[in-house]
JSON list of C-alpha atoms in Angstrom, two decimals:
[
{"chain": "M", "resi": 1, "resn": "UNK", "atom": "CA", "xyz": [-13.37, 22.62, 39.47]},
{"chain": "M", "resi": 2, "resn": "UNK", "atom": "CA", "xyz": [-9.95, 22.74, 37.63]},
{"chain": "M", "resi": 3, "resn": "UNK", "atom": "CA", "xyz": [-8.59, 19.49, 39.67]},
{"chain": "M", "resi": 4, "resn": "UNK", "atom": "CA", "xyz": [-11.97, 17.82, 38.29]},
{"chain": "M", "resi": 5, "resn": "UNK", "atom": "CA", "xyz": [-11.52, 18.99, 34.93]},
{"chain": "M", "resi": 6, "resn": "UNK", "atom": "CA", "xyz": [-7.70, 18.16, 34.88]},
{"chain": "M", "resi": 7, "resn": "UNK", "atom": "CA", "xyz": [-8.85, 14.72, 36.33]},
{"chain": "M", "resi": 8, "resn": "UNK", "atom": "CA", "xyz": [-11.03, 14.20, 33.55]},
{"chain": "M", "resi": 9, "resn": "UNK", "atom": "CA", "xyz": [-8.78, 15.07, 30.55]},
{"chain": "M", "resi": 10, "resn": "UNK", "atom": "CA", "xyz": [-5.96, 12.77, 32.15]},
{"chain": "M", "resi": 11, "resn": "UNK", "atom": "CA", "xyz": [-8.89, 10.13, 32.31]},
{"chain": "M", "resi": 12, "resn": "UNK", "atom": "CA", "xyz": [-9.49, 10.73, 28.81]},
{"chain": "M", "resi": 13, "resn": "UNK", "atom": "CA", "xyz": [-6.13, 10.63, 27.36]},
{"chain": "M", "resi": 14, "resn": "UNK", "atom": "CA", "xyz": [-4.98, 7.82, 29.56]},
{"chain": "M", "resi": 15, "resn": "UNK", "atom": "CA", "xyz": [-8.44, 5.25, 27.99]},
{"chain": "M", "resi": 16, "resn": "UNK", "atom": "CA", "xyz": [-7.97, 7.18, 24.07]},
{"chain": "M", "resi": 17, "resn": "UNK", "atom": "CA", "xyz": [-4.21, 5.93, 24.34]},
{"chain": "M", "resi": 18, "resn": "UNK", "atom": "CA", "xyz": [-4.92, 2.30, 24.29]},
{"chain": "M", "resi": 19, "resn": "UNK", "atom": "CA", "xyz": [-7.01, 3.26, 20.79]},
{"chain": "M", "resi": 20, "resn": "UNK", "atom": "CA", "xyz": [-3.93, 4.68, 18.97]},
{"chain": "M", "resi": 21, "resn": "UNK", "atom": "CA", "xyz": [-1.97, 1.77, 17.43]},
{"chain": "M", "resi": 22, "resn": "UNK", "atom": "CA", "xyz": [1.59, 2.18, 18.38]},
{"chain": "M", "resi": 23, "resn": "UNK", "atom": "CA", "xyz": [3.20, 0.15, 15.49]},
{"chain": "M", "resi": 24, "resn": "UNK", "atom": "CA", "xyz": [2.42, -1.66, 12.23]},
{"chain": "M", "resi": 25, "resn": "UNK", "atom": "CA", "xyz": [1.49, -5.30, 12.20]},
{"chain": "M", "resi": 26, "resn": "UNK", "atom": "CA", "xyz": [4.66, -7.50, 12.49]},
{"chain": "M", "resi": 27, "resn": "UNK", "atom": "CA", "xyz": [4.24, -9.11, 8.95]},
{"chain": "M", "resi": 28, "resn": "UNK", "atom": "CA", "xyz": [2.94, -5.94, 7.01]},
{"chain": "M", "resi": 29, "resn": "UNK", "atom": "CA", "xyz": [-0.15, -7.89, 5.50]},
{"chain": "M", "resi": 30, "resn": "UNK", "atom": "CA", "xyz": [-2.82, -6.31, 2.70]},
{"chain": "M", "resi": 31, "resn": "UNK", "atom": "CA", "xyz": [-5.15, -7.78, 1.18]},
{"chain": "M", "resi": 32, "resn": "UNK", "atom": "CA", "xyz": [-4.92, -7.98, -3.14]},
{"chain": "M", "resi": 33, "resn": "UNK", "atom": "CA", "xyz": [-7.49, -5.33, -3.99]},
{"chain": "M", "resi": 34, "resn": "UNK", "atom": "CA", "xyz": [-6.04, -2.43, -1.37]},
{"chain": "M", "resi": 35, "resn": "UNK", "atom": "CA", "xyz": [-2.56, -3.26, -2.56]},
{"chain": "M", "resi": 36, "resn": "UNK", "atom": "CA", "xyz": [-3.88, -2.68, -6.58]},
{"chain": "M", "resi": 37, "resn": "UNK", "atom": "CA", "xyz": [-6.26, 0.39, -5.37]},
{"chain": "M", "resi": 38, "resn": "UNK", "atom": "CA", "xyz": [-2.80, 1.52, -3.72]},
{"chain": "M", "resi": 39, "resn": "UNK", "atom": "CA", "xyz": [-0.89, 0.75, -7.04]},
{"chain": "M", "resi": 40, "resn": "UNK", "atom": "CA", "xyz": [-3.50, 2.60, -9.02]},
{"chain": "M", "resi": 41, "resn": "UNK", "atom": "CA", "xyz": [-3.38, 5.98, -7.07]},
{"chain": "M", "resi": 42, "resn": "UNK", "atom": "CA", "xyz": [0.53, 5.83, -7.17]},
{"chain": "M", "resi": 43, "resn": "UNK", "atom": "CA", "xyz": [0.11, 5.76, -11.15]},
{"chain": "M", "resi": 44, "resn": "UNK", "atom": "CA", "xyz": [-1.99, 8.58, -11.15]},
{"chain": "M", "resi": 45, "resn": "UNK", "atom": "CA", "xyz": [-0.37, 10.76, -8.93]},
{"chain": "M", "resi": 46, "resn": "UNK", "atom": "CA", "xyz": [2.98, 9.93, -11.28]},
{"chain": "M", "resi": 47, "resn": "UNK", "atom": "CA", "xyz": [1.21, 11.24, -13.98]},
{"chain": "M", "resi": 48, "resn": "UNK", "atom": "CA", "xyz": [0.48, 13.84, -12.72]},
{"chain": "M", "resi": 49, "resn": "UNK", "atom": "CA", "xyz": [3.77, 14.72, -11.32]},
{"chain": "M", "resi": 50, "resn": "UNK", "atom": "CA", "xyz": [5.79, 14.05, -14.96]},
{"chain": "M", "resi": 51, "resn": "UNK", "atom": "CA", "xyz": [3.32, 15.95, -16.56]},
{"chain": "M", "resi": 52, "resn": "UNK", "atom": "CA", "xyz": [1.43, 13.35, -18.42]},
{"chain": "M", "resi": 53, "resn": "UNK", "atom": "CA", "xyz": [-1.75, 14.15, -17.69]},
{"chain": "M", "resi": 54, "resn": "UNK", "atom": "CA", "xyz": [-2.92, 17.85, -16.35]},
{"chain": "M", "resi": 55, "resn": "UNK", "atom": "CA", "xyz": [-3.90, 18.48, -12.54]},
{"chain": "M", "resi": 56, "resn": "UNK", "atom": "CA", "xyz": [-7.55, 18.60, -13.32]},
{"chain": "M", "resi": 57, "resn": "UNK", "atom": "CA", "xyz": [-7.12, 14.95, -15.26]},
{"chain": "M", "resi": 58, "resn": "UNK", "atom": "CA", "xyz": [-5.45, 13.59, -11.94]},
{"chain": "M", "resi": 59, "resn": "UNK", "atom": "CA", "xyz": [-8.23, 14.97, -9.93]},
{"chain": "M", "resi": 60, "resn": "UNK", "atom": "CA", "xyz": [-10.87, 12.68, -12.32]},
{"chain": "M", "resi": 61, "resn": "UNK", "atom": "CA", "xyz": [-9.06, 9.77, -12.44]},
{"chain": "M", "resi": 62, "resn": "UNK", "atom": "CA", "xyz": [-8.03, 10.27, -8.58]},
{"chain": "M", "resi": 63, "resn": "UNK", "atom": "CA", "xyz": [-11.70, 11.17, -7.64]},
{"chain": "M", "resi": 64, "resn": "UNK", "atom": "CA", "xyz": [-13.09, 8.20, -9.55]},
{"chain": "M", "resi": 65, "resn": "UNK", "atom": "CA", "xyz": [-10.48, 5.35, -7.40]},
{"chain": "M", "resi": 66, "resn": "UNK", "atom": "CA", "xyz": [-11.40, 7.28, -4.25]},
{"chain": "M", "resi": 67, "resn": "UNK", "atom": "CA", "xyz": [-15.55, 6.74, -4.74]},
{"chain": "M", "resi": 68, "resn": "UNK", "atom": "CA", "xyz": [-14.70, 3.06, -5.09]},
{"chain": "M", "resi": 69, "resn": "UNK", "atom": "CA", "xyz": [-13.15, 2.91, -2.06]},
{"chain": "M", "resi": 70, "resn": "UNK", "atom": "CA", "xyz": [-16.43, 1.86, -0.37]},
{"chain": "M", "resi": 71, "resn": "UNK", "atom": "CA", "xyz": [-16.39, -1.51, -2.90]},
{"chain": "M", "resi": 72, "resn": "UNK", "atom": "CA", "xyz": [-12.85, -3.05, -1.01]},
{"chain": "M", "resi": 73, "resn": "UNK", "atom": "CA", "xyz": [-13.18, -5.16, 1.48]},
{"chain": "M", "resi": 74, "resn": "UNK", "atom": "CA", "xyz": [-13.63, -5.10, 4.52]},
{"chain": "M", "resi": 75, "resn": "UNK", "atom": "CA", "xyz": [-11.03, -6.26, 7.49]},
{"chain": "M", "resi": 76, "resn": "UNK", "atom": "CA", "xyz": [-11.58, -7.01, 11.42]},
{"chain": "M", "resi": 77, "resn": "UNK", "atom": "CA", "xyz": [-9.12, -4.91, 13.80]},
{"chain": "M", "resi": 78, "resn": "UNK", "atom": "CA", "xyz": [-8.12, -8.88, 14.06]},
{"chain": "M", "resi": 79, "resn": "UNK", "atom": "CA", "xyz": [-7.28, -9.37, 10.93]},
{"chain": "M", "resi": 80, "resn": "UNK", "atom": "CA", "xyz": [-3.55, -9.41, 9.81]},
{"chain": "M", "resi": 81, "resn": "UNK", "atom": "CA", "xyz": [-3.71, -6.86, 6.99]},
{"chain": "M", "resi": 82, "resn": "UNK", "atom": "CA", "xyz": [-6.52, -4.67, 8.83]},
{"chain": "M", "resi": 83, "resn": "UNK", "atom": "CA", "xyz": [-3.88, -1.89, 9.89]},
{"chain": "M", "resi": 84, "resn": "UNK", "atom": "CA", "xyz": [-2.11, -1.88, 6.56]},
{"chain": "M", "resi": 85, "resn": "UNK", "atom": "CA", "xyz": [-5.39, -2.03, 4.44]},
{"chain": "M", "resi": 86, "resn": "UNK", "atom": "CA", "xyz": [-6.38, 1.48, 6.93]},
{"chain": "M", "resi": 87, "resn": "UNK", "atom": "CA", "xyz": [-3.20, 2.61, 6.20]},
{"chain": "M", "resi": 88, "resn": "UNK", "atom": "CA", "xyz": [-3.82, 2.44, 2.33]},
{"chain": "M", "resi": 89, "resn": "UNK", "atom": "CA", "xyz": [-7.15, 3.89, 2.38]},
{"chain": "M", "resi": 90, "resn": "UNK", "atom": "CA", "xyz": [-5.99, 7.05, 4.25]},
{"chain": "M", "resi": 91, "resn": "UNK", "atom": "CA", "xyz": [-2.73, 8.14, 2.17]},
{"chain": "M", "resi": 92, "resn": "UNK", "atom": "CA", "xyz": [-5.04, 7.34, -0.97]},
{"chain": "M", "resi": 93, "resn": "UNK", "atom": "CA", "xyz": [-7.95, 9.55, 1.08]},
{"chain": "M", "resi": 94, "resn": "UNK", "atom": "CA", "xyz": [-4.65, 12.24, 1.77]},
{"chain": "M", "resi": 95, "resn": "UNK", "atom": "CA", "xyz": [-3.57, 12.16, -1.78]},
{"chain": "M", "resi": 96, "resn": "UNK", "atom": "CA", "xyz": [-6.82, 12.54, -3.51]},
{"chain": "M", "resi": 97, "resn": "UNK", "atom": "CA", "xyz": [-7.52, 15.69, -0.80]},
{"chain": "M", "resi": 98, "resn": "UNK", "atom": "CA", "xyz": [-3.66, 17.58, -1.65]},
{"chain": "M", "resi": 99, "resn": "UNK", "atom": "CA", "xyz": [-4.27, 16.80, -6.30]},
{"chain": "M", "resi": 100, "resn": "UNK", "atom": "CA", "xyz": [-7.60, 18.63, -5.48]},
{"chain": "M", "resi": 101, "resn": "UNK", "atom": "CA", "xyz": [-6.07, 21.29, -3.57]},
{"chain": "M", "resi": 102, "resn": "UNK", "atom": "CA", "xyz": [-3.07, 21.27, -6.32]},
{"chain": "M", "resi": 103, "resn": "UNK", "atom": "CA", "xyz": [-5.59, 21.51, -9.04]},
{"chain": "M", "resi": 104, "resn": "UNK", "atom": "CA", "xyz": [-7.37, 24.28, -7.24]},
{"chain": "M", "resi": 105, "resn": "UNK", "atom": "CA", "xyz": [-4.12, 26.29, -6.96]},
{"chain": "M", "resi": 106, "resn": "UNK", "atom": "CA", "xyz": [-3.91, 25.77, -2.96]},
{"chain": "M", "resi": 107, "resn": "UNK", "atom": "CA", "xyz": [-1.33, 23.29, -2.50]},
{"chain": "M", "resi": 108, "resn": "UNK", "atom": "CA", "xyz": [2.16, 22.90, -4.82]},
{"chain": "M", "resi": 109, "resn": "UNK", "atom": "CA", "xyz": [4.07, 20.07, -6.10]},
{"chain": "M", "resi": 110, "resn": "UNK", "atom": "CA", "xyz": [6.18, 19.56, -3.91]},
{"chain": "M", "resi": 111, "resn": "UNK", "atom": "CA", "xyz": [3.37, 18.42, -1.04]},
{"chain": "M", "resi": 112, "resn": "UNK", "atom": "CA", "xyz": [1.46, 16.61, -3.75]},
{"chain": "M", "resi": 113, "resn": "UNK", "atom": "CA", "xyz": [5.05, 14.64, -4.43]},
{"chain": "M", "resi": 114, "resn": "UNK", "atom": "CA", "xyz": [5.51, 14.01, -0.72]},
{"chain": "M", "resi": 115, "resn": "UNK", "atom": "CA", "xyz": [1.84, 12.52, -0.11]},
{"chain": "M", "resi": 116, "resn": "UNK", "atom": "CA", "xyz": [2.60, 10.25, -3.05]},
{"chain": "M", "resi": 117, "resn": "UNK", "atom": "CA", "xyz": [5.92, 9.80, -1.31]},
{"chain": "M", "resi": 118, "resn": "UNK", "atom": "CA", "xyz": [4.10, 8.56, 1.67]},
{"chain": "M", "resi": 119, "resn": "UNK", "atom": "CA", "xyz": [1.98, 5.92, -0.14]},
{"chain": "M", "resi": 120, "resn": "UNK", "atom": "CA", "xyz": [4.87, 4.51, -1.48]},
{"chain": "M", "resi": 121, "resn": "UNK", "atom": "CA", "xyz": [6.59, 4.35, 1.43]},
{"chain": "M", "resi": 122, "resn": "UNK", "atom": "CA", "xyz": [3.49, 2.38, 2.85]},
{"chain": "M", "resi": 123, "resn": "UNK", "atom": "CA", "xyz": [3.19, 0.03, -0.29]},
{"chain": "M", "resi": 124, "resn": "UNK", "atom": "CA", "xyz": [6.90, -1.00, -0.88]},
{"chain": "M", "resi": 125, "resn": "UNK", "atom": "CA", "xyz": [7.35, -3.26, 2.40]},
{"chain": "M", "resi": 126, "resn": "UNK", "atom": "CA", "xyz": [3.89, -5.45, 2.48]},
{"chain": "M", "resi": 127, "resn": "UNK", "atom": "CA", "xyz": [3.28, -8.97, 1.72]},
{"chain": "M", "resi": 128, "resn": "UNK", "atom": "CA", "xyz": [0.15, -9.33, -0.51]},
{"chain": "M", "resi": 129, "resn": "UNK", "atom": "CA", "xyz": [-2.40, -12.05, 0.50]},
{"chain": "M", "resi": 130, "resn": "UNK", "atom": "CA", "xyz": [-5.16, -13.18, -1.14]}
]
């Protein structure tokens, strides 16, 4: 039973490997509209981190970008800004999840300043296309 079982997980992680993308596309592609939804959440979160605007008017304005994210477009896996479109949605998905928990007293500014970190990161290097 535990060779069968140890069998199966090696099965499992060998096939769910070949899912994982190893590396971002060679050219760093997004399309227009993820690289302004990007820009947007950046520009909220740095308001939030000079002290601009207050956590809980971060949250709204963060909360409001993040329930559009269902209006950008959509990308096949074999389309050239498809990983770096992903890529945008999730830090955007990360960031709205840490200026909740910020605003909620669970998380500090320091993690809510490396998330943003992170989406910068991700947005600096691309090559918009239309």
């Amino acid at each position: 039973m535990k060779k069968f079982l140890l069998m199966l997980l090696s099965s499992i992680l060998i096939l769910s490997s070949g899912c994982i993308p190893t590396e971002k596309n060679s050219n760093n592609a997004i399309d227009d509209a993820h690289y302004k939804y990007g820009q947007k959440a950046l520009e909220i979160a740095d308001q939030c981190l000079n002290f601009e605007i207050t956590s809980d008017e971060a949250y709204e304005a963060i909360d409001a970008l993040y329930e559009n994210q269902n209006k950008l477009p959509t990308t096949s896996k074999k389309d050239n800004t498809h990983f770096s479109n992903y890529e945008i949605e999730s830090d955007v998905s990360t960031l709205h999840y840490y200026i909740f928990s910020y605003k909620q007293g669970y998380s500090d500014y320091d993690t809510v300043k490396e998330k943003r970190n992170e989406l910068y990161d991700d947005l600096k290097d691309v090559k918009v296309v239309e």
